[in-house]
mmCIF file of C-alpha atoms in Angstrom:
data_model
loop_
_atom_site.group_PDB
_atom_site.id
_atom_site.type_symbol
_atom_site.label_atom_id
_atom_site.label_comp_id
_atom_site.label_asym_id
_atom_site.label_seq_id
_atom_site.Cartn_x
_atom_site.Cartn_y
_atom_site.Cartn_z
ATOM 1 C CA MET A 4 -24.173 28.994 16.648
ATOM 2 C CA ALA A 5 -20.595 27.930 17.420
ATOM 3 C CA MET A 6 -19.586 26.373 14.098
ATOM 4 C CA PRO A 7 -15.977 27.357 13.271
ATOM 5 C CA LEU A 8 -15.758 30.186 10.767
ATOM 6 C CA ARG A 9 -13.764 28.105 8.253
ATOM 7 C CA GLN A 10 -16.421 25.405 8.302
ATOM 8 C CA SER A 11 -19.228 27.961 8.017
ATOM 9 C CA ILE A 12 -17.593 29.486 4.928
ATOM 10 C CA LYS A 13 -17.111 26.082 3.292
ATOM 11 C CA VAL A 14 -20.723 25.072 3.891
ATOM 12 C CA ALA A 15 -22.023 28.430 2.648
ATOM 13 C CA THR A 16 -19.872 28.146 -0.482
ATOM 14 C CA TYR A 17 -21.108 24.601 -1.072
ATOM 15 C CA LEU A 18 -24.741 25.675 -0.757
ATOM 16 C CA ALA A 19 -24.174 28.578 -3.144
ATOM 17 C CA GLU A 20 -22.679 26.173 -5.685
ATOM 18 C CA GLN A 21 -25.754 23.919 -5.479
ATOM 19 C CA LYS A 22 -27.999 26.916 -6.081
ATOM 20 C CA LEU A 23 -25.970 28.033 -9.095
ATOM 21 C CA ARG A 24 -26.215 24.516 -10.515
ATOM 22 C CA ARG A 25 -29.973 24.581 -9.853
ATOM 23 C CA ARG A 26 -29.893 21.373 -7.858
ATOM 24 C CA ASP A 27 -33.028 21.004 -5.767
ATOM 25 C CA LYS A 28 -31.780 18.006 -3.745
ATOM 26 C CA PHE A 29 -28.252 17.549 -2.431
ATOM 27 C CA PRO A 30 -26.561 16.305 0.766
ATOM 28 C CA LEU A 31 -25.464 18.633 3.520
ATOM 29 C CA ILE A 32 -23.989 15.923 5.729
ATOM 30 C CA VAL A 33 -23.807 12.136 5.315
ATOM 31 C CA GLU A 34 -24.696 9.849 8.217
ATOM 32 C CA LEU A 35 -22.146 7.072 7.761
ATOM 33 C CA GLU A 36 -22.616 3.819 9.701
ATOM 34 C CA PRO A 37 -19.641 1.508 9.052
ATOM 35 C CA LEU A 38 -20.942 -1.009 11.612
ATOM 36 C CA PHE A 39 -23.987 -1.652 13.821
ATOM 37 C CA ALA A 40 -22.212 -3.292 16.771
ATOM 38 C CA CYS A 41 -22.020 -1.394 20.042
ATOM 39 C CA ASN A 42 -20.629 -1.859 23.542
ATOM 40 C CA LEU A 43 -23.777 -0.385 25.144
ATOM 41 C CA LYS A 44 -27.490 -1.155 24.981
ATOM 42 C CA CYS A 45 -29.131 2.254 25.115
ATOM 43 C CA GLU A 46 -32.892 2.274 25.622
ATOM 44 C CA GLY A 47 -33.542 4.725 22.789
ATOM 45 C CA CYS A 48 -31.482 2.960 20.096
ATOM 46 C CA GLY A 49 -32.586 0.272 17.677
ATOM 47 C CA LYS A 50 -29.338 -0.381 15.806
ATOM 48 C CA ILE A 51 -28.190 -3.240 18.032
ATOM 49 C CA GLN A 52 -31.418 -5.148 17.293
ATOM 50 C CA HIS A 53 -29.845 -6.526 14.097
ATOM 51 C CA PRO A 54 -29.006 -10.257 13.932
ATOM 52 C CA ALA A 55 -25.657 -11.421 15.298
ATOM 53 C CA GLY A 56 -24.271 -12.010 11.802
ATOM 54 C CA VAL A 57 -24.945 -8.380 10.847
ATOM 55 C CA LEU A 58 -23.458 -7.055 14.095
ATOM 56 C CA LYS A 59 -20.175 -8.803 13.250
ATOM 57 C CA GLN A 60 -19.814 -7.016 9.906
ATOM 58 C CA ARG A 61 -17.435 -4.081 9.377
ATOM 59 C CA MET A 62 -17.576 -1.829 6.318
ATOM 60 C CA PRO A 63 -14.346 -1.761 4.257
ATOM 61 C CA VAL A 64 -12.490 1.568 4.235
ATOM 62 C CA ALA A 65 -12.797 2.026 0.474
ATOM 63 C CA GLN A 66 -16.555 1.476 0.606
ATOM 64 C CA ALA A 67 -17.037 3.968 3.423
ATOM 65 C CA VAL A 68 -14.927 6.692 1.832
ATOM 66 C CA GLY A 69 -16.362 5.982 -1.616
ATOM 67 C CA ALA A 70 -19.938 6.496 -0.409
ATOM 68 C CA VAL A 71 -19.095 9.928 0.999
ATOM 69 C CA LEU A 72 -17.288 10.957 -2.179
ATOM 70 C CA GLU A 73 -20.181 9.656 -4.288
ATOM 71 C CA SER A 74 -22.590 11.936 -2.432
ATOM 72 C CA GLY A 75 -20.355 15.013 -2.587
ATOM 73 C CA ALA A 76 -21.362 16.152 0.921
ATOM 74 C CA PRO A 77 -18.951 18.535 2.696
ATOM 75 C CA MET A 78 -19.559 16.966 6.128
ATOM 76 C CA VAL A 79 -19.710 13.424 7.534
ATOM 77 C CA SER A 80 -21.137 12.124 10.788
ATOM 78 C CA ILE A 81 -19.716 8.668 11.531
ATOM 79 C CA ALA A 82 -22.030 6.702 13.773
ATOM 80 C CA GLY A 83 -23.209 3.139 14.233
ATOM 81 C CA GLY A 84 -23.158 1.260 16.547
ATOM 82 C CA GLU A 85 -19.994 2.428 18.197
ATOM 83 C CA PRO A 86 -17.559 3.463 15.435
ATOM 84 C CA LEU A 87 -14.485 3.123 17.668
ATOM 85 C CA MET A 88 -15.112 -0.642 17.600
ATOM 86 C CA HIS A 89 -14.287 -0.610 13.868
ATOM 87 C CA PRO A 90 -10.645 -1.782 13.513
ATOM 88 C CA GLN A 91 -9.958 0.692 10.692
ATOM 89 C CA ILE A 92 -11.970 3.664 11.886
ATOM 90 C CA ASP A 93 -8.846 5.809 12.124
ATOM 91 C CA GLU A 94 -8.052 5.122 8.459
ATOM 92 C CA ILE A 95 -11.598 6.037 7.414
ATOM 93 C CA VAL A 96 -11.244 9.321 9.294
ATOM 94 C CA ARG A 97 -7.750 9.961 7.912
ATOM 95 C CA GLN A 98 -8.847 9.517 4.294
ATOM 96 C CA LEU A 99 -11.910 11.725 4.704
ATOM 97 C CA VAL A 100 -9.933 14.472 6.442
ATOM 98 C CA ALA A 101 -7.302 14.268 3.694
ATOM 99 C CA ARG A 102 -10.115 15.136 1.274
ATOM 100 C CA ARG A 103 -11.095 18.080 3.493
ATOM 101 C CA LYS A 104 -14.378 16.638 4.621
ATOM 102 C CA TYR A 105 -15.518 17.800 8.039
ATOM 103 C CA VAL A 106 -15.759 14.612 10.092
ATOM 104 C CA PHE A 107 -17.664 14.112 13.344
ATOM 105 C CA LEU A 108 -16.953 10.771 14.985
ATOM 106 C CA CYS A 109 -19.963 9.960 17.191
ATOM 107 C CA THR A 110 -19.035 7.914 20.248
ATOM 108 C CA ASN A 111 -20.209 6.918 23.695
ATOM 109 C CA ALA A 112 -16.530 7.528 24.697
ATOM 110 C CA LEU A 113 -15.944 4.176 26.418
ATOM 111 C CA LEU A 114 -13.094 3.423 23.989
ATOM 112 C CA MET A 115 -12.089 7.007 23.323
ATOM 113 C CA ARG A 116 -9.082 7.306 25.636
ATOM 114 C CA LYS A 117 -7.829 3.874 24.560
ATOM 115 C CA LYS A 118 -8.044 4.721 20.835
ATOM 116 C CA MET A 119 -7.150 8.435 20.935
ATOM 117 C CA ASP A 120 -3.495 7.900 19.899
ATOM 118 C CA ARG A 121 -4.723 6.642 16.528
ATOM 119 C CA PHE A 122 -6.144 10.053 15.619
ATOM 120 C CA THR A 123 -4.572 13.428 14.896
ATOM 121 C CA PRO A 124 -6.076 16.789 15.894
ATOM 122 C CA SER A 125 -7.368 18.671 12.863
ATOM 123 C CA PRO A 126 -9.814 21.503 12.177
ATOM 124 C CA TYR A 127 -11.577 18.965 9.953
ATOM 125 C CA PHE A 128 -12.095 16.407 12.722
ATOM 126 C CA ALA A 129 -14.051 16.295 15.969
ATOM 127 C CA PHE A 130 -15.055 13.676 18.489
ATOM 128 C CA ALA A 131 -18.830 13.919 19.014
ATOM 129 C CA VAL A 132 -19.555 12.452 22.436
ATOM 130 C CA HIS A 133 -23.087 11.423 23.310
ATOM 131 C CA ILE A 134 -24.165 12.903 26.661
ATOM 132 C CA ASP A 135 -27.853 12.631 27.601
ATOM 133 C CA GLY A 136 -27.729 14.203 31.038
ATOM 134 C CA LEU A 137 -25.635 14.483 34.161
ATOM 135 C CA ARG A 138 -24.218 11.368 35.834
ATOM 136 C CA GLU A 139 -27.315 9.603 37.123
ATOM 137 C CA ARG A 140 -29.528 10.513 34.185
ATOM 138 C CA HIS A 141 -26.939 9.652 31.532
ATOM 139 C CA ASP A 142 -25.966 6.304 33.065
ATOM 140 C CA GLU A 143 -29.639 5.373 33.326
ATOM 141 C CA SER A 144 -30.196 6.172 29.641
ATOM 142 C CA VAL A 145 -27.297 3.957 28.546
ATOM 143 C CA ALA A 146 -28.144 1.250 31.102
ATOM 144 C CA LYS A 147 -24.654 1.130 32.604
ATOM 145 C CA GLU A 148 -23.011 2.840 35.560
ATOM 146 C CA GLY A 149 -19.764 4.742 35.154
ATOM 147 C CA VAL A 150 -20.279 5.728 31.515
ATOM 148 C CA PHE A 151 -20.792 9.423 32.290
ATOM 149 C CA ASP A 152 -17.589 9.638 34.326
ATOM 150 C CA GLU A 153 -15.583 7.902 31.594
ATOM 151 C CA ALA A 154 -17.045 10.215 28.952
ATOM 152 C CA VAL A 155 -16.094 13.269 31.001
ATOM 153 C CA GLU A 156 -12.518 12.059 31.450
ATOM 154 C CA ALA A 157 -12.269 11.261 27.733
ATOM 155 C CA ILE A 158 -13.514 14.743 26.807
ATOM 156 C CA LYS A 159 -10.982 16.369 29.143
ATOM 157 C CA GLU A 160 -8.137 14.282 27.706
ATOM 158 C CA ALA A 161 -9.149 15.004 24.124
ATOM 159 C CA LYS A 162 -9.331 18.740 24.821
ATOM 160 C CA ARG A 163 -5.916 18.577 26.517
ATOM 161 C CA ARG A 164 -4.446 16.984 23.396
ATOM 162 C CA GLY A 165 -5.884 19.651 21.100
ATOM 163 C CA PHE A 166 -8.844 17.788 19.589
ATOM 164 C CA ARG A 167 -12.112 19.499 18.807
ATOM 165 C CA VAL A 168 -14.848 17.946 20.943
ATOM 166 C CA THR A 169 -18.565 18.320 20.361
ATOM 167 C CA THR A 170 -21.462 16.668 22.146
ATOM 168 C CA ASN A 171 -24.835 15.288 21.151
ATOM 169 C CA SER A 172 -27.661 15.213 23.692
ATOM 170 C CA THR A 173 -31.035 13.553 23.154
ATOM 171 C CA PHE A 174 -33.910 14.581 25.397
ATOM 172 C CA PHE A 175 -36.972 12.511 26.327
ATOM 173 C CA ASN A 176 -40.352 13.186 27.926
ATOM 174 C CA THR A 177 -38.770 12.368 31.276
ATOM 175 C CA ASP A 178 -36.631 15.504 30.908
ATOM 176 C CA THR A 179 -37.594 18.898 32.253
ATOM 177 C CA PRO A 180 -36.306 22.348 31.309
ATOM 178 C CA GLN A 181 -34.137 22.143 34.418
ATOM 179 C CA THR A 182 -32.441 18.857 33.405
ATOM 180 C CA VAL A 183 -31.778 20.305 29.939
ATOM 181 C CA VAL A 184 -30.287 23.453 31.444
ATOM 182 C CA GLU A 185 -28.165 21.499 33.925
ATOM 183 C CA VAL A 186 -26.444 19.282 31.365
ATOM 184 C CA LEU A 187 -25.946 22.028 28.768
ATOM 185 C CA ASN A 188 -24.567 24.390 31.394
ATOM 186 C CA TYR A 189 -22.126 21.688 32.481
ATOM 187 C CA LEU A 190 -20.987 20.916 28.934
ATOM 188 C CA ASN A 191 -20.769 24.582 27.952
ATOM 189 C CA ASP A 192 -19.288 26.126 31.099
ATOM 190 C CA ASP A 193 -17.440 23.358 32.955
ATOM 191 C CA LEU A 194 -16.203 20.999 30.244
ATOM 192 C CA LYS A 195 -16.080 23.829 27.681
ATOM 193 C CA VAL A 196 -16.794 21.584 24.703
ATOM 194 C CA ASP A 197 -16.479 23.285 21.333
ATOM 195 C CA GLU A 198 -20.076 22.748 20.193
ATOM 196 C CA MET A 199 -23.242 21.073 21.426
ATOM 197 C CA MET A 200 -25.990 19.446 19.396
ATOM 198 C CA ILE A 201 -29.423 18.789 20.872
ATOM 199 C CA SER A 202 -32.282 16.649 19.640
ATOM 200 C CA PRO A 203 -35.752 15.679 20.819
ATOM 201 C CA ALA A 204 -36.085 11.902 21.022
ATOM 202 C CA TYR A 205 -37.994 10.467 18.056
ATOM 203 C CA ALA A 206 -40.158 7.328 18.299
ATOM 204 C CA TYR A 207 -37.628 5.025 16.681
ATOM 205 C CA GLU A 208 -39.625 1.873 15.926
ATOM 206 C CA LYS A 209 -36.860 -0.612 16.844
ATOM 207 C CA ALA A 210 -35.887 1.075 20.112
ATOM 208 C CA PRO A 211 -36.510 -1.063 23.233
ATOM 209 C CA ASP A 212 -38.109 1.856 25.115
ATOM 210 C CA GLN A 213 -41.180 3.181 23.284
ATOM 211 C CA GLU A 214 -42.747 5.070 26.195
ATOM 212 C CA HIS A 215 -40.527 8.108 26.626
ATOM 213 C CA PHE A 216 -40.371 9.841 23.249
ATOM 214 C CA LEU A 217 -41.451 13.468 22.970
ATOM 215 C CA GLY A 218 -44.486 14.763 21.089
ATOM 216 C CA VAL A 219 -44.360 17.978 19.080
ATOM 217 C CA GLU A 220 -45.987 20.213 21.688
ATOM 218 C CA GLN A 221 -43.910 18.638 24.470
ATOM 219 C CA THR A 222 -40.757 19.372 22.471
ATOM 220 C CA ARG A 223 -41.705 23.001 21.882
ATOM 221 C CA GLU A 224 -42.557 23.610 25.524
ATOM 222 C CA LEU A 225 -39.394 21.888 26.756
ATOM 223 C CA PHE A 226 -37.015 23.926 24.609
ATOM 224 C CA ARG A 227 -38.950 27.173 24.920
ATOM 225 C CA LYS A 228 -38.483 27.040 28.685
ATOM 226 C CA ALA A 229 -34.909 25.709 28.559
ATOM 227 C CA PHE A 230 -33.840 28.483 26.157
ATOM 228 C CA ALA A 231 -35.283 31.226 28.376
ATOM 229 C CA GLY A 232 -33.183 33.700 30.321
ATOM 230 C CA GLY A 233 -30.492 34.082 27.684
ATOM 231 C CA ASN A 234 -29.413 30.418 27.720
ATOM 232 C CA ARG A 235 -29.919 29.938 23.996
ATOM 233 C CA SER A 236 -27.569 32.774 23.036
ATOM 234 C CA ARG A 237 -25.014 31.835 25.677
ATOM 235 C CA TRP A 238 -24.680 28.126 24.848
ATOM 236 C CA ARG A 239 -22.381 27.093 21.988
ATOM 237 C CA LEU A 240 -25.088 25.206 20.111
ATOM 238 C CA ASN A 241 -24.178 23.633 16.772
ATOM 239 C CA HIS A 242 -27.465 24.563 15.101
ATOM 240 C CA SER A 243 -28.756 27.284 12.832
ATOM 241 C CA PRO A 244 -30.830 29.992 14.566
ATOM 242 C CA LEU A 245 -33.872 28.975 12.533
ATOM 243 C CA PHE A 246 -33.647 25.357 13.701
ATOM 244 C CA LEU A 247 -33.618 26.576 17.300
ATOM 245 C CA ASP A 248 -36.668 28.713 16.424
ATOM 246 C CA PHE A 249 -38.233 25.517 15.057
ATOM 247 C CA LEU A 250 -37.612 23.623 18.291
ATOM 248 C CA GLU A 251 -39.324 26.424 20.213
ATOM 249 C CA GLY A 252 -42.320 26.449 17.866
ATOM 250 C CA LYS A 253 -41.638 29.936 16.520
ATOM 251 C CA VAL A 254 -41.526 28.607 12.937
ATOM 252 C CA ASP A 255 -42.437 25.347 11.241
ATOM 253 C CA PHE A 256 -40.760 23.582 8.341
ATOM 254 C CA PRO A 257 -41.300 20.653 5.973
ATOM 255 C CA CYS A 258 -38.957 17.664 6.243
ATOM 256 C CA THR A 259 -35.892 17.568 3.983
ATOM 257 C CA ALA A 260 -34.455 14.193 4.977
ATOM 258 C CA TRP A 261 -32.742 13.946 1.588
ATOM 259 C CA ALA A 262 -30.177 16.507 2.799
ATOM 260 C CA ILE A 263 -28.825 14.202 5.545
ATOM 261 C CA PRO A 264 -28.765 10.785 3.839
ATOM 262 C CA ASN A 265 -27.740 7.641 5.689
ATOM 263 C CA TYR A 266 -25.268 5.093 4.325
ATOM 264 C CA SER A 267 -24.754 1.815 6.184
ATOM 265 C CA LEU A 268 -23.763 -1.800 5.624
ATOM 266 C CA PHE A 269 -27.050 -2.237 3.750
ATOM 267 C CA GLY A 270 -26.556 0.739 1.405
ATOM 268 C CA TRP A 271 -28.359 4.094 1.199
ATOM 269 C CA GLN A 272 -31.353 4.020 3.526
ATOM 270 C CA ARG A 273 -34.793 5.373 2.651
ATOM 271 C CA PRO A 274 -35.820 7.960 3.752
ATOM 272 C CA CYS A 275 -33.574 8.651 6.776
ATOM 273 C CA TYR A 276 -31.602 6.865 9.485
ATOM 274 C CA LEU A 277 -34.648 6.834 11.795
ATOM 275 C CA MET A 278 -36.978 5.091 9.346
ATOM 276 C CA SER A 279 -36.288 2.163 7.058
ATOM 277 C CA ASP A 280 -38.291 1.865 3.845
ATOM 278 C CA GLY A 281 -35.611 -0.083 2.027
ATOM 279 C CA TYR A 282 -32.102 0.443 0.716
ATOM 280 C CA VAL A 283 -30.518 1.263 -2.633
ATOM 281 C CA PRO A 284 -26.895 0.768 -3.738
ATOM 282 C CA THR A 285 -26.184 4.282 -5.072
ATOM 283 C CA TYR A 286 -26.764 7.818 -3.871
ATOM 284 C CA ARG A 287 -28.288 8.757 -7.205
ATOM 285 C CA GLU A 288 -30.935 6.048 -6.852
ATOM 286 C CA LEU A 289 -31.721 7.253 -3.349
ATOM 287 C CA ILE A 290 -32.366 10.802 -4.545
ATOM 288 C CA GLU A 291 -34.092 10.039 -7.834
ATOM 289 C CA ASP A 292 -36.146 6.953 -6.935
ATOM 290 C CA THR A 293 -37.492 7.985 -3.524
ATOM 291 C CA ASP A 294 -40.868 9.706 -3.252
ATOM 292 C CA TRP A 295 -39.708 12.384 -0.823
ATOM 293 C CA ASP A 296 -43.058 14.189 -0.885
ATOM 294 C CA GLN A 297 -44.708 11.379 1.074
ATOM 295 C CA TYR A 298 -42.602 11.936 4.204
ATOM 296 C CA GLY A 299 -42.833 14.440 7.016
ATOM 297 C CA ARG A 300 -45.349 15.520 9.638
ATOM 298 C CA GLY A 301 -48.862 15.589 8.218
ATOM 299 C CA LYS A 302 -47.954 13.145 5.465
ATOM 300 C CA ASP A 303 -46.659 9.898 6.985
ATOM 301 C CA PRO A 304 -48.137 8.933 10.389
ATOM 302 C CA ARG A 305 -44.731 7.640 11.482
ATOM 303 C CA CYS A 306 -43.434 11.199 11.195
ATOM 304 C CA ALA A 307 -46.166 12.724 13.371
ATOM 305 C CA ASN A 308 -43.952 13.512 16.380
ATOM 306 C CA CYS A 309 -40.619 13.905 14.622
ATOM 307 C CA MET A 310 -38.664 17.132 15.072
ATOM 308 C CA ALA A 311 -35.260 15.489 14.629
ATOM 309 C CA HIS A 312 -32.347 17.409 13.149
ATOM 310 C CA CYS A 313 -31.941 14.907 10.288
ATOM 311 C CA GLY A 314 -35.249 16.065 8.822
ATOM 312 C CA TYR A 315 -35.532 19.685 9.819
ATOM 313 C CA GLU A 316 -32.085 21.201 10.345
ATOM 314 C CA PRO A 317 -31.409 21.130 6.566
ATOM 315 C CA THR A 318 -34.706 22.917 5.922
ATOM 316 C CA ALA A 319 -33.675 25.596 8.389
ATOM 317 C CA VAL A 320 -30.256 25.955 6.751
ATOM 318 C CA LEU A 321 -31.792 26.288 3.290
ATOM 319 C CA ALA A 322 -34.300 28.829 4.597
ATOM 320 C CA THR A 323 -31.409 30.777 6.111
ATOM 321 C CA MET A 324 -29.550 30.820 2.788
ATOM 322 C CA GLY A 325 -32.688 32.034 1.028
ATOM 323 C CA SER A 326 -33.096 35.058 3.290
ATOM 324 C CA LEU A 327 -30.656 37.958 3.577
ATOM 325 C CA LYS A 328 -32.025 38.774 7.028
ATOM 326 C CA GLU A 329 -31.552 35.224 8.320
ATOM 327 C CA SER A 330 -28.139 34.894 6.665
ATOM 328 C CA LEU A 331 -26.929 38.028 8.457
ATOM 329 C CA ARG A 332 -28.412 36.727 11.700
ATOM 330 C CA ALA A 333 -26.596 33.401 11.359
ATOM 331 C CA MET A 334 -23.371 35.189 10.424
ATOM 332 C CA ARG A 335 -23.558 37.387 13.513
ATOM 333 C CA GLU A 336 -24.032 34.356 15.758
ATOM 334 C CA THR A 337 -21.174 32.497 14.063
ATOM 335 C CA VAL A 338 -18.766 35.401 14.489
ATOM 336 C CA SER A 339 -19.907 35.934 18.080
ATOM 337 C CA GLY A 340 -19.411 32.238 18.878
ATOM 338 C CA ASN A 341 -15.886 32.257 17.444
ATOM 339 C CA ARG A 342 -14.897 35.232 19.611
ATOM 340 C CA GLU A 343 -15.714 33.476 22.870
#
């Protein structure tokens, strides 16, 4: 795990505080969506299916920052849509960083070089560039040629300027262990991004392409083979060791979607950003008025093939904190990753 040591300490301290306060549900990271508009039409995304009037809306800065503060989460993932299309996205980031929230700005990178001057390098801020494969595979997934090359140039420029850069890669049933290895090797060894996040594609009901999502056994086989030969320990993956065990099928966990809540133009979304069972105006209502026990594999049929990080990474983190053995394991990997 390549999470910076300072961030690891802050998250561990935060989790310890929640335990001391005997809170059984709390946010680890907020998925913030200040807009739904995007400059791409990716096959696996359903956000741009909203009506034109909704796609024109932009969340006010105070509302975006206020939602994060209301939740109390130590980390924020700003997504959408394409957040760099928001005219005040730099101010949202600035205010969150000023409050020492760890901010990951998710982007397809098409506007990244153009907008980079509006941001300042900080240990609390990272660009999180979406890369789903090498050139041909990535451009096919986003339905536009040239996107991979632009993303690569944007990553290089951001690294040159001193920004932290992470990546997020989603894998489908058209992927093989070899395609996973190829793109992660490239990101890790050639582009030398700071951290990489990986996720099996989940059958997002509004996505245009419903044919290429992974099932549970397909996911386990894919990552088991991709992680072989020392790849897993060599790659700078931004995941807990137990979540990587989960992807391989070595352990199984219940869903804890409440730990990565989603806040968008419509409010707090039940139960997660991949499913929509309604919205509530406050974080407290989301936590207290949602029947969390009804969600997860084996409970809700919509969750049958889900192994997404938003549901299961928090469970892995909490399991790590509850075990001295796993805590020491995670600590060793964190220290090792920071020495590279």
